[in-house]
Protein backbone atom coordinates (compact mmCIF):
# COMPACT_ATOMS: atom_id res chain seq x y z
CA UNK A 1 0.00 0.00 0.00
CA UNK A 2 1.63 3.26 -1.10
CA UNK A 3 -0.56 5.67 0.91
CA UNK A 4 0.29 7.84 2.81
CA UNK A 5 3.72 8.00 1.17
CA UNK A 6 2.30 9.10 -2.20
CA UNK A 7 -0.56 11.53 -2.71
CA UNK A 8 -2.32 11.58 -6.13
CA UNK A 9 -3.50 14.84 -7.70
CA UNK A 10 -6.68 15.33 -9.75
CA UNK A 11 -6.15 14.66 -13.43
CA UNK A 12 -7.98 14.84 -16.74
CA UNK A 13 -5.44 12.65 -18.54
CA UNK A 14 -6.42 9.23 -19.82
CA UNK A 15 -5.64 6.46 -17.36
CA UNK A 16 -4.90 4.12 -20.25
CA UNK A 17 -2.44 6.13 -22.35
CA UNK A 18 -0.97 8.77 -20.04
CA UNK A 19 2.31 8.32 -18.16
CA UNK A 20 2.55 8.65 -14.41
CA UNK A 21 4.37 11.72 -13.04
CA UNK A 22 5.75 11.65 -9.50
CA UNK A 23 7.07 14.74 -7.67
CA UNK A 24 9.66 14.57 -4.88
CA UNK A 25 9.55 17.83 -2.87
CA UNK A 26 12.42 20.04 -1.72
CA UNK A 27 13.46 20.41 1.93
CA UNK A 28 10.70 21.57 4.27
CA UNK A 29 8.05 21.14 1.61
CA UNK A 30 4.98 18.93 1.39
CA UNK A 31 2.97 17.36 -1.40
CA UNK A 32 0.64 20.35 -1.44
CA UNK A 33 3.48 22.60 -2.62
CA UNK A 34 3.42 20.87 -6.00
CA UNK A 35 -0.31 21.20 -6.58
CA UNK A 36 0.18 24.13 -8.99
CA UNK A 37 2.79 22.42 -11.14
CA UNK A 38 0.75 19.22 -11.15
CA UNK A 39 -2.31 21.18 -12.27
CA UNK A 40 -0.42 22.45 -15.32
CA UNK A 41 0.19 18.84 -16.36
CA UNK A 42 -3.13 17.26 -15.43
CA UNK A 43 -4.09 16.90 -19.09
CA UNK A 44 -0.78 15.25 -20.02
CA UNK A 45 0.10 12.89 -17.18
CA UNK A 46 -1.32 11.36 -14.04
CA UNK A 47 0.52 13.37 -11.37
CA UNK A 48 1.18 12.47 -7.75
CA UNK A 49 3.60 13.64 -5.08
CA UNK A 50 5.59 11.93 -2.37
CA UNK A 51 4.56 13.05 1.11
CA UNK A 52 7.62 13.04 3.36
CA UNK A 53 7.24 12.17 7.06
CA UNK A 54 6.73 14.88 9.67
CA UNK A 55 4.20 17.00 7.75
CA UNK A 56 0.52 17.16 6.77
CA UNK A 57 -1.18 13.77 7.22
CA UNK A 58 2.22 12.26 8.15
CA UNK A 59 3.02 14.84 10.83
CA UNK A 60 3.13 12.14 13.55
CA UNK A 61 5.82 10.18 11.66
CA UNK A 62 9.46 10.85 12.60
CA UNK A 63 11.03 13.38 10.21
CA UNK A 64 14.01 12.75 7.95
CA UNK A 65 16.63 13.19 10.67
CA UNK A 66 17.93 9.62 10.88
CA UNK A 67 17.76 6.36 8.99
CA UNK A 68 18.01 7.88 5.52
CA UNK A 69 18.74 4.52 3.91
CA UNK A 70 15.70 3.03 5.63
CA UNK A 71 13.57 5.96 4.40
CA UNK A 72 14.83 5.45 0.84
CA UNK A 73 13.97 1.75 1.06
CA UNK A 74 10.46 2.54 2.31
CA UNK A 75 9.88 5.05 -0.47
CA UNK A 76 11.15 2.56 -3.05
CA UNK A 77 8.62 0.03 -1.76
CA UNK A 78 5.86 2.64 -1.93
CA UNK A 79 6.91 3.53 -5.47
CA UNK A 80 6.83 -0.14 -6.51
CA UNK A 81 3.26 -0.43 -5.19
CA UNK A 82 2.18 2.80 -6.93
CA UNK A 83 3.98 2.20 -10.22
CA UNK A 84 1.72 0.45 -12.73
CA UNK A 85 4.52 -0.77 -15.00
CA UNK A 86 4.08 1.91 -17.65
CA UNK A 87 6.16 5.05 -18.24
CA UNK A 88 6.93 7.23 -15.22
CA UNK A 89 8.65 10.61 -15.03
CA UNK A 90 10.15 11.21 -11.57
CA UNK A 91 10.76 14.90 -10.82
CA UNK A 92 12.79 15.81 -7.73
CA UNK A 93 13.82 19.33 -6.75
CA UNK A 94 16.77 20.01 -4.43
CA UNK A 95 16.57 17.34 -1.67
CA UNK A 96 13.93 15.64 -3.82
CA UNK A 97 16.44 15.12 -6.63
CA UNK A 98 18.61 12.75 -4.59
CA UNK A 99 15.58 11.06 -2.98
CA UNK A 100 14.20 10.36 -6.47
CA UNK A 101 17.63 9.17 -7.62
CA UNK A 102 17.84 6.69 -4.73
CA UNK A 103 14.31 5.42 -5.45
CA UNK A 104 15.24 4.81 -9.10
CA UNK A 105 18.43 3.02 -8.04
CA UNK A 106 16.30 0.68 -5.90
CA UNK A 107 13.88 -0.07 -8.76
CA UNK A 108 14.66 -3.32 -10.56
CA UNK A 109 13.19 -2.43 -13.96
CA UNK A 110 14.15 1.13 -14.90
CA UNK A 111 13.52 0.87 -18.65
CA UNK A 112 10.36 3.02 -18.68
CA UNK A 113 11.50 5.60 -16.12
CA UNK A 114 12.84 9.13 -16.64
CA UNK A 115 14.63 10.93 -13.78
CA UNK A 116 14.43 14.73 -13.69
CA UNK A 117 16.99 16.09 -11.21
CA UNK A 118 16.25 19.75 -10.49
CA UNK A 119 18.25 22.31 -8.52
CA UNK A 120 20.84 19.88 -7.17
CA UNK A 121 24.47 18.96 -7.88
CA UNK A 122 25.23 15.46 -9.12
CA UNK A 123 25.71 12.95 -6.27
CA UNK A 124 29.39 12.67 -7.19
CA UNK A 125 29.79 16.46 -6.84
CA UNK A 126 28.27 16.88 -3.40
CA UNK A 127 29.85 19.06 -0.77
CA UNK A 128 27.27 19.54 1.95
CA UNK A 129 29.04 19.54 5.35
CA UNK A 130 26.56 22.14 6.68
CA UNK A 131 23.90 23.82 4.60
CA UNK A 132 22.77 26.03 7.48
CA UNK A 133 25.42 28.35 8.99
CA UNK A 134 25.73 28.24 12.79
CA UNK A 135 24.41 31.08 14.93
CA UNK A 136 26.67 33.26 17.03
CA UNK A 137 25.13 32.21 20.35
CA UNK A 138 23.11 35.42 20.73
CA UNK A 139 19.72 36.52 19.52
CA UNK A 140 17.30 34.22 17.68
CA UNK A 141 18.89 30.77 17.12
CA UNK A 142 16.61 30.27 14.11
CA UNK A 143 17.82 33.44 12.38
CA UNK A 144 20.64 31.79 10.35
CA UNK A 145 18.13 29.30 8.91
CA UNK A 146 15.59 32.06 8.22
CA UNK A 147 18.28 34.14 6.50
CA UNK A 148 19.28 31.18 4.35
CA UNK A 149 15.70 30.53 3.25
CA UNK A 150 15.15 34.17 2.41
CA UNK A 151 18.41 34.28 0.42
CA UNK A 152 17.21 31.33 -1.65
CA UNK A 153 13.98 33.14 -2.47
CA UNK A 154 11.54 31.29 -0.23
CA UNK A 155 8.13 32.70 -1.09
CA UNK A 156 5.92 30.41 0.99
CA UNK A 157 5.00 33.20 3.43
CA UNK A 158 5.47 30.81 6.37
CA UNK A 159 8.44 32.76 7.72
CA UNK A 160 6.22 35.78 8.36
CA UNK A 161 3.78 33.91 10.64
CA UNK A 162 5.18 33.00 14.10
CA UNK A 163 2.87 30.02 14.67
CA UNK A 164 3.36 28.52 11.20
CA UNK A 165 7.07 29.26 11.40
CA UNK A 166 7.22 27.24 14.63
CA UNK A 167 5.86 24.19 12.80
CA UNK A 168 7.85 24.75 9.60
CA UNK A 169 11.39 25.37 10.86
CA UNK A 170 11.85 22.06 12.76
CA UNK A 171 10.70 20.15 9.67
CA UNK A 172 13.07 21.91 7.30
CA UNK A 173 15.91 21.70 9.85
CA UNK A 174 15.43 17.93 9.97
CA UNK A 175 15.31 17.70 6.18
CA UNK A 176 18.52 19.73 5.86
CA UNK A 177 20.25 17.63 8.51
CA UNK A 178 19.38 14.44 6.63
CA UNK A 179 20.44 16.08 3.37
CA UNK A 180 23.80 17.01 4.88
CA UNK A 181 24.37 13.41 5.96
CA UNK A 182 23.54 11.97 2.56
CA UNK A 183 26.45 9.93 1.20
CA UNK A 184 25.77 8.41 -2.23
CA UNK A 185 27.21 5.10 -3.30
CA UNK A 186 30.49 5.80 -5.14
CA UNK A 187 30.08 5.28 -8.86
CA UNK A 188 26.34 4.72 -8.57
CA UNK A 189 24.32 4.92 -11.77
CA UNK A 190 20.77 4.47 -13.03
CA UNK A 191 19.75 2.82 -16.30
CA UNK A 192 17.15 5.40 -17.30
CA UNK A 193 17.47 8.80 -19.01
CA UNK A 194 18.41 11.68 -16.70
CA UNK A 195 17.36 15.29 -17.33
CA UNK A 196 18.98 17.94 -15.12
CA UNK A 197 17.45 21.38 -14.50
CA UNK A 198 19.10 24.39 -12.87
CA UNK A 199 18.61 28.11 -12.31
CA UNK A 200 21.33 30.36 -13.68
CA UNK A 201 21.39 32.38 -10.43
CA UNK A 202 21.05 29.48 -7.98
CA UNK A 203 23.74 29.85 -5.26
CA UNK A 204 23.58 26.11 -4.49
CA UNK A 205 24.45 24.85 -7.97
CA UNK A 206 26.81 25.60 -10.82
CA UNK A 207 26.91 24.17 -14.37
CA UNK A 208 29.85 21.82 -13.76
CA UNK A 209 28.20 20.25 -10.71
CA UNK A 210 24.87 19.82 -12.50
CA UNK A 211 26.52 18.42 -15.64
CA UNK A 212 27.99 15.76 -13.35
CA UNK A 213 24.60 14.00 -13.43
CA UNK A 214 25.67 12.65 -16.82
CA UNK A 215 28.10 10.35 -15.00
CA UNK A 216 25.22 8.78 -13.07
CA UNK A 217 23.29 7.30 -15.98
CA UNK A 218 24.07 4.60 -18.51
CA UNK A 219 21.29 6.03 -20.72
CA UNK A 220 20.88 9.50 -22.22
CA UNK A 221 21.46 12.84 -20.48
CA UNK A 222 20.13 16.32 -21.12
CA UNK A 223 20.40 19.60 -19.22
CA UNK A 224 18.16 22.70 -19.18
CA UNK A 225 19.07 26.06 -17.64
CA UNK A 226 16.40 28.55 -16.58
CA UNK A 227 16.55 32.18 -15.53
CA UNK A 228 16.12 32.31 -11.77
CA UNK A 229 17.49 31.28 -8.41
CA UNK A 230 17.10 28.10 -6.39
CA UNK A 231 13.32 28.24 -6.72
CA UNK A 232 13.29 28.80 -10.47
CA UNK A 233 10.63 26.06 -10.47
CA UNK A 234 8.25 28.69 -9.05
CA UNK A 235 9.62 31.65 -11.01
CA UNK A 236 9.50 29.73 -14.30
CA UNK A 237 6.75 27.24 -13.56
CA UNK A 238 5.34 27.43 -17.08
CA UNK A 239 8.71 26.70 -18.68
CA UNK A 240 9.40 23.84 -16.27
CA UNK A 241 5.95 22.42 -17.03
CA UNK A 242 6.74 22.61 -20.76
CA UNK A 243 9.87 20.49 -20.25
CA UNK A 244 7.93 17.94 -18.18
CA UNK A 245 5.10 17.86 -20.72
CA UNK A 246 7.55 17.08 -23.52
CA UNK A 247 9.19 14.34 -21.43
CA UNK A 248 5.82 12.79 -20.62
CA UNK A 249 4.79 12.83 -24.27
CA UNK A 250 8.09 11.20 -25.29
CA UNK A 251 7.80 8.60 -22.52
CA UNK A 252 4.29 7.67 -23.65
CA UNK A 253 5.23 7.26 -27.32
PDB file of N, CA, C and O in Angstrom, residues 139-147 149-150 154 156-173:
ATOM      1  N   UNK A 139      20.892  36.234  20.342  1.00  0.00           N
ATOM      2  CA  UNK A 139      19.723  36.524  19.515  1.00  0.00           C
ATOM      3  C   UNK A 139      18.917  35.267  19.203  1.00  0.00           C
ATOM      4  O   UNK A 139      18.953  34.270  19.930  1.00  0.00           O
ATOM      5  N   UNK A 140      18.199  35.303  18.097  1.00  0.00           N
ATOM      6  CA  UNK A 140      17.304  34.225  17.677  1.00  0.00           C
ATOM      7  C   UNK A 140      18.115  33.087  17.067  1.00  0.00           C
ATOM      8  O   UNK A 140      18.751  33.266  16.033  1.00  0.00           O
ATOM      9  N   UNK A 141      18.107  31.872  17.672  1.00  0.00           N
ATOM     10  CA  UNK A 141      18.888  30.765  17.116  1.00  0.00           C
ATOM     11  C   UNK A 141      18.387  30.304  15.748  1.00  0.00           C
ATOM     12  O   UNK A 141      19.120  29.638  15.008  1.00  0.00           O
ATOM     13  N   UNK A 142      17.156  30.652  15.416  1.00  0.00           N
ATOM     14  CA  UNK A 142      16.612  30.275  14.111  1.00  0.00           C
ATOM     15  C   UNK A 142      16.997  31.252  13.004  1.00  0.00           C
ATOM     16  O   UNK A 142      16.760  30.969  11.828  1.00  0.00           O
ATOM     17  N   UNK A 143      17.592  32.390  13.373  1.00  0.00           N
ATOM     18  CA  UNK A 143      17.819  33.436  12.379  1.00  0.00           C
ATOM     19  C   UNK A 143      18.720  32.998  11.225  1.00  0.00           C
ATOM     20  O   UNK A 143      18.447  33.348  10.065  1.00  0.00           O
ATOM     21  N   UNK A 144      19.826  32.234  11.496  1.00  0.00           N
ATOM     22  CA  UNK A 144      20.642  31.793  10.350  1.00  0.00           C
ATOM     23  C   UNK A 144      19.849  30.973   9.328  1.00  0.00           C
ATOM     24  O   UNK A 144      20.038  31.135   8.121  1.00  0.00           O
ATOM     25  N   UNK A 145      18.952  30.099   9.813  1.00  0.00           N
ATOM     26  CA  UNK A 145      18.129  29.299   8.912  1.00  0.00           C
ATOM     27  C   UNK A 145      17.138  30.189   8.161  1.00  0.00           C
ATOM     28  O   UNK A 145      16.943  30.032   6.945  1.00  0.00           O
ATOM     29  N   UNK A 146      16.531  31.135   8.860  1.00  0.00           N
ATOM     30  CA  UNK A 146      15.594  32.062   8.221  1.00  0.00           C
ATOM     31  C   UNK A 146      16.310  32.876   7.149  1.00  0.00           C
ATOM     32  O   UNK A 146      15.802  33.061   6.035  1.00  0.00           O
ATOM     33  N   UNK A 147      17.515  33.355   7.464  1.00  0.00           N
ATOM     34  CA  UNK A 147      18.278  34.145   6.502  1.00  0.00           C
ATOM     35  C   UNK A 147      18.617  33.317   5.264  1.00  0.00           C
ATOM     36  O   UNK A 147      18.567  33.817   4.129  1.00  0.00           O
ATOM     37  N   UNK A 149      16.916  30.738   4.043  1.00  0.00           N
ATOM     38  CA  UNK A 149      15.702  30.529   3.253  1.00  0.00           C
ATOM     39  C   UNK A 149      15.324  31.785   2.477  1.00  0.00           C
ATOM     40  O   UNK A 149      14.927  31.706   1.312  1.00  0.00           O
ATOM     41  N   UNK A 150      15.469  32.932   3.117  1.00  0.00           N
ATOM     42  CA  UNK A 150      15.153  34.171   2.410  1.00  0.00           C
ATOM     43  C   UNK A 150      16.141  34.415   1.264  1.00  0.00           C
ATOM     44  O   UNK A 150      15.756  34.902   0.194  1.00  0.00           O
ATOM     45  N   UNK A 154      12.740  31.946  -0.745  1.00  0.00           N
ATOM     46  CA  UNK A 154      11.544  31.286  -0.227  1.00  0.00           C
ATOM     47  C   UNK A 154      10.366  32.254  -0.285  1.00  0.00           C
ATOM     48  O   UNK A 154      10.424  33.357   0.253  1.00  0.00           O
ATOM     49  N   UNK A 156       7.070  31.115   0.424  1.00  0.00           N
ATOM     50  CA  UNK A 156       5.918  30.411   0.991  1.00  0.00           C
ATOM     51  C   UNK A 156       5.093  31.289   1.921  1.00  0.00           C
ATOM     52  O   UNK A 156       3.928  31.009   2.174  1.00  0.00           O
ATOM     53  N   UNK A 157       5.701  32.346   2.484  1.00  0.00           N
ATOM     54  CA  UNK A 157       5.001  33.197   3.429  1.00  0.00           C
ATOM     55  C   UNK A 157       5.012  32.657   4.845  1.00  0.00           C
ATOM     56  O   UNK A 157       4.610  33.352   5.784  1.00  0.00           O
ATOM     57  N   UNK A 158       5.486  31.419   5.045  1.00  0.00           N
ATOM     58  CA  UNK A 158       5.472  30.807   6.372  1.00  0.00           C
ATOM     59  C   UNK A 158       6.394  31.529   7.347  1.00  0.00           C
ATOM     60  O   UNK A 158       6.134  31.557   8.553  1.00  0.00           O
ATOM     61  N   UNK A 159       7.471  32.114   6.839  1.00  0.00           N
ATOM     62  CA  UNK A 159       8.441  32.762   7.715  1.00  0.00           C
ATOM     63  C   UNK A 159       7.877  34.017   8.367  1.00  0.00           C
ATOM     64  O   UNK A 159       8.433  34.503   9.358  1.00  0.00           O
ATOM     65  N   UNK A 160       6.800  34.550   7.832  1.00  0.00           N
ATOM     66  CA  UNK A 160       6.216  35.781   8.355  1.00  0.00           C
ATOM     67  C   UNK A 160       5.150  35.533   9.407  1.00  0.00           C
ATOM     68  O   UNK A 160       4.625  36.488   9.996  1.00  0.00           O
ATOM     69  N   UNK A 161       4.822  34.260   9.671  1.00  0.00           N
ATOM     70  CA  UNK A 161       3.781  33.912  10.641  1.00  0.00           C
ATOM     71  C   UNK A 161       4.402  33.102  11.783  1.00  0.00           C
ATOM     72  O   UNK A 161       4.822  31.957  11.567  1.00  0.00           O
ATOM     73  N   UNK A 162       4.484  33.676  12.988  1.00  0.00           N
ATOM     74  CA  UNK A 162       5.181  33.001  14.103  1.00  0.00           C
ATOM     75  C   UNK A 162       4.700  31.579  14.380  1.00  0.00           C
ATOM     76  O   UNK A 162       5.507  30.682  14.612  1.00  0.00           O
ATOM     77  N   UNK A 163       3.380  31.355  14.355  1.00  0.00           N
ATOM     78  CA  UNK A 163       2.868  30.017  14.668  1.00  0.00           C
ATOM     79  C   UNK A 163       3.252  29.030  13.568  1.00  0.00           C
ATOM     80  O   UNK A 163       3.777  27.939  13.840  1.00  0.00           O
ATOM     81  N   UNK A 164       3.000  29.396  12.305  1.00  0.00           N
ATOM     82  CA  UNK A 164       3.357  28.518  11.195  1.00  0.00           C
ATOM     83  C   UNK A 164       4.864  28.312  11.128  1.00  0.00           C
ATOM     84  O   UNK A 164       5.336  27.212  10.833  1.00  0.00           O
ATOM     85  N   UNK A 165       5.605  29.359  11.400  1.00  0.00           N
ATOM     86  CA  UNK A 165       7.069  29.258  11.403  1.00  0.00           C
ATOM     87  C   UNK A 165       7.540  28.244  12.445  1.00  0.00           C
ATOM     88  O   UNK A 165       8.483  27.491  12.215  1.00  0.00           O
ATOM     89  N   UNK A 166       6.847  28.194  13.593  1.00  0.00           N
ATOM     90  CA  UNK A 166       7.216  27.242  14.633  1.00  0.00           C
ATOM     91  C   UNK A 166       7.027  25.797  14.198  1.00  0.00           C
ATOM     92  O   UNK A 166       7.769  24.912  14.643  1.00  0.00           O
ATOM     93  N   UNK A 167       6.045  25.529  13.340  1.00  0.00           N
ATOM     94  CA  UNK A 167       5.860  24.189  12.795  1.00  0.00           C
ATOM     95  C   UNK A 167       6.837  23.910  11.658  1.00  0.00           C
ATOM     96  O   UNK A 167       7.342  22.802  11.513  1.00  0.00           O
ATOM     97  N   UNK A 168       7.089  24.914  10.841  1.00  0.00           N
ATOM     98  CA  UNK A 168       7.850  24.751   9.600  1.00  0.00           C
ATOM     99  C   UNK A 168       9.349  24.579   9.839  1.00  0.00           C
ATOM    100  O   UNK A 168       9.990  23.696   9.234  1.00  0.00           O
ATOM    101  N   UNK A 169       9.938  25.386  10.708  1.00  0.00           N
ATOM    102  CA  UNK A 169      11.395  25.372  10.856  1.00  0.00           C
ATOM    103  C   UNK A 169      11.944  24.032  11.366  1.00  0.00           C
ATOM    104  O   UNK A 169      12.968  23.563  10.864  1.00  0.00           O
ATOM    105  N   UNK A 170      11.311  23.377  12.354  1.00  0.00           N
ATOM    106  CA  UNK A 170      11.845  22.060  12.755  1.00  0.00           C
ATOM    107  C   UNK A 170      11.821  21.027  11.633  1.00  0.00           C
ATOM    108  O   UNK A 170      12.724  20.199  11.517  1.00  0.00           O
ATOM    109  N   UNK A 171      10.791  21.097  10.787  1.00  0.00           N
ATOM    110  CA  UNK A 171      10.701  20.150   9.675  1.00  0.00           C
ATOM    111  C   UNK A 171      11.833  20.382   8.690  1.00  0.00           C
ATOM    112  O   UNK A 171      12.539  19.445   8.290  1.00  0.00           O
ATOM    113  N   UNK A 172      12.023  21.637   8.283  1.00  0.00           N
ATOM    114  CA  UNK A 172      13.070  21.905   7.303  1.00  0.00           C
ATOM    115  C   UNK A 172      14.459  21.694   7.906  1.00  0.00           C
ATOM    116  O   UNK A 172      15.387  21.248   7.226  1.00  0.00           O
ATOM    117  N   UNK A 173      14.606  21.959   9.209  1.00  0.00           N
ATOM    118  CA  UNK A 173      15.907  21.704   9.848  1.00  0.00           C
ATOM    119  C   UNK A 173      16.223  20.207   9.812  1.00  0.00           C
ATOM    120  O   UNK A 173      17.361  19.806   9.553  1.00  0.00           O
TER     121      UNK A 173
END
